[in-house]
mmCIF file of C-alpha atoms in Angstrom:
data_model
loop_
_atom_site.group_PDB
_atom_site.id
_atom_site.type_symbol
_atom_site.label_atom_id
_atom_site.label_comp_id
_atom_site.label_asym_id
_atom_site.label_seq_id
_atom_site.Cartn_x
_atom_site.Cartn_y
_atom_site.Cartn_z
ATOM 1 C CA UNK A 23 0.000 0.000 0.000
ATOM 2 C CA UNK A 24 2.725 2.603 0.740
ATOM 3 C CA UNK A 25 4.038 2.057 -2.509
ATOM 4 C CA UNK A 26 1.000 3.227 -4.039
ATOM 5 C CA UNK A 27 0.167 5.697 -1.940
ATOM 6 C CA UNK A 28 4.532 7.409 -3.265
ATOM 7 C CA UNK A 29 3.942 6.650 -6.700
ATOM 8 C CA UNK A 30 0.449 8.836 -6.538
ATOM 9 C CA UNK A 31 2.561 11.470 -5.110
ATOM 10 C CA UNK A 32 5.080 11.104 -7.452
ATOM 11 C CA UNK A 33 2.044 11.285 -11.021
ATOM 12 C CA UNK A 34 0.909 14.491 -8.920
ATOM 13 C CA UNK A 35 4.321 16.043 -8.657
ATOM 14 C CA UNK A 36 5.023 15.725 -12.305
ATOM 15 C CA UNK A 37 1.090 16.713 -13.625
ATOM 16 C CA UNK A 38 1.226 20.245 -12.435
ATOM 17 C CA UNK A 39 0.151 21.703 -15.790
ATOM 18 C CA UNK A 40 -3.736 21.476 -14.165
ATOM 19 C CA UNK A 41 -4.928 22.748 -10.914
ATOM 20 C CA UNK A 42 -8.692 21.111 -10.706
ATOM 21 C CA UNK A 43 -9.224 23.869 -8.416
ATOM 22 C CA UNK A 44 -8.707 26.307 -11.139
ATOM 23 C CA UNK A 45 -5.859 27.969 -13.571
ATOM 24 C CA UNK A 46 -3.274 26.325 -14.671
ATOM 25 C CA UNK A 47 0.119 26.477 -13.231
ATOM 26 C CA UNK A 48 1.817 27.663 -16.377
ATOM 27 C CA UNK A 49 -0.816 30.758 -16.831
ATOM 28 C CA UNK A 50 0.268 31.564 -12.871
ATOM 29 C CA UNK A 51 3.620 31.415 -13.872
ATOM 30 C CA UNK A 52 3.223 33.638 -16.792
ATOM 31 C CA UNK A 53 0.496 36.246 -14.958
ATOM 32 C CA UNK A 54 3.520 36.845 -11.731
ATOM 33 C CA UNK A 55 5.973 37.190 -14.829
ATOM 34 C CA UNK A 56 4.002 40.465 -15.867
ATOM 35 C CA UNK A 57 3.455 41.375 -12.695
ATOM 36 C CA UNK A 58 7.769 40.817 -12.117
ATOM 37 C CA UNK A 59 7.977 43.096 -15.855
ATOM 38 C CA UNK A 60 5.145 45.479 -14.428
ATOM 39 C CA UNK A 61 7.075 46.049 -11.051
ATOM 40 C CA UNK A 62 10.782 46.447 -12.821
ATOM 41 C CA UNK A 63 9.245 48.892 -15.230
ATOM 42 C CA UNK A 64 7.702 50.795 -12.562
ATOM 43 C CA UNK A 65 10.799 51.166 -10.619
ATOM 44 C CA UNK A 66 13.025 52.173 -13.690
ATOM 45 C CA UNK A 67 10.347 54.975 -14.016
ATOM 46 C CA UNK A 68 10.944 56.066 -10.151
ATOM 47 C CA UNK A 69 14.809 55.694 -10.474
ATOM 48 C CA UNK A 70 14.622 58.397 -14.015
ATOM 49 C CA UNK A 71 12.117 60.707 -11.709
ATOM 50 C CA UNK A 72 14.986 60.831 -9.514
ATOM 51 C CA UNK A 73 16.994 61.841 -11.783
ATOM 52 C CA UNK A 74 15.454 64.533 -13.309
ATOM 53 C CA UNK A 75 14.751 65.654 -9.293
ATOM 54 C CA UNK A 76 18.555 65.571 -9.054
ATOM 55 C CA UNK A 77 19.630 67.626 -12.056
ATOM 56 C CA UNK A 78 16.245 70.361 -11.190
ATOM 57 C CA UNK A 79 14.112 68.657 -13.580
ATOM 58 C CA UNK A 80 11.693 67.138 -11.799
ATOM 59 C CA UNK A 81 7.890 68.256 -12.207
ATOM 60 C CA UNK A 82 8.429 69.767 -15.526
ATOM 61 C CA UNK A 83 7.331 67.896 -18.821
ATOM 62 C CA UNK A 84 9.965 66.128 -21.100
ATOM 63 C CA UNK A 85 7.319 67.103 -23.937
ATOM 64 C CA UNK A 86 6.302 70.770 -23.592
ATOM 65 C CA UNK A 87 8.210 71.957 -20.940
ATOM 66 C CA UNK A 88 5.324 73.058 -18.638
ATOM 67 C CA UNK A 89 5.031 72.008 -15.399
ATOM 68 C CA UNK A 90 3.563 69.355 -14.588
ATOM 69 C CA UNK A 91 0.252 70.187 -12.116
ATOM 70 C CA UNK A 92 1.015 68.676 -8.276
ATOM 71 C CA UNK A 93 -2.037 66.395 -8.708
ATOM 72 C CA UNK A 94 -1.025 64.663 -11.642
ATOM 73 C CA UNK A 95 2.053 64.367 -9.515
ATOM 74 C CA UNK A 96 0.387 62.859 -6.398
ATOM 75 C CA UNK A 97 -0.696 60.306 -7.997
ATOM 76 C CA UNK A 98 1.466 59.694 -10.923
ATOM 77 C CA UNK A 99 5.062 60.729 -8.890
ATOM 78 C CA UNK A 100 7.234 59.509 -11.916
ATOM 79 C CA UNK A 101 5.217 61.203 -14.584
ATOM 80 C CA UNK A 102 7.308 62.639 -17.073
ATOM 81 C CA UNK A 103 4.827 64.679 -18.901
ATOM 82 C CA UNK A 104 1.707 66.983 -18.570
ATOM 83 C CA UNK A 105 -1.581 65.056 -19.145
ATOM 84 C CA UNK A 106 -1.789 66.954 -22.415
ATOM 85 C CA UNK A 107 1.369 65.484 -23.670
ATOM 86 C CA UNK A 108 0.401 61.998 -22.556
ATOM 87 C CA UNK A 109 -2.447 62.079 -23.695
ATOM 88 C CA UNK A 110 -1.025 63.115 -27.575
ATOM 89 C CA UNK A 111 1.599 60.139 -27.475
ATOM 90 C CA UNK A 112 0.916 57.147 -29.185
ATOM 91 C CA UNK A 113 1.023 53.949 -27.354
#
C-alpha cells in the first residue's frame, strides 16, 4: 500500500500543468511574470524621476516643458509629462 500511496505522489508532482481547483500552473507562472515586468518597469520609471529631481528637472514635462500640475504628480510621482502630452503620445 505505501508504494502506491509514493507513486500517486510522485504522477501528482510531475502533472502540475492542471490545478482542478482552477488555472493552470503555467498561466500563474506567466500572470507573476508580468506582474515581475510590471514592477521592474515601474521602478526604472521612479529611479529616471529621480533623476530629473537631481539635475532640477523634476515636475516639468519632457514634452512641452510646462510644469507638470502637483495632482497629476500625487498620484502619478514619476510622470514625465503633462496630461496633455500623454495624452497626444501614441502607445
Amino acid at each position: 500500500m505505501s508504494g502506491s500511496c509514493a507513486s500517486s505522489t510522485r504522477i501528482a508532482a510531475i502533472d502540475d500543468e492542471h490545478d482542478p481547483e482552477g488555472s493552470s500552473t503555467a498561466f500563474e507562472r506567466a500572470h507573476v511574470a508580468a506582474l515581475l515586468a510590471q514592477t521592474r518597469d515601474h521602478l526604472a520609471d521612479l529611479d529616471r524621476a529621480l533623476e530629473r529631481l537631481e539635475r532640477g528637472d523634476y515636475g516639468r514635462c519632457e514634452g512641452c516643458g510646462e510644469p507638470i500640475p502637483a495632482e497629476r504628480l500625487e498620484v502619478r510621482p514619476a510622470a514625465s509629462t503633462c496630461v496633455r502630452c500623454a495624452a497626444a503620445r501614441p502607445r
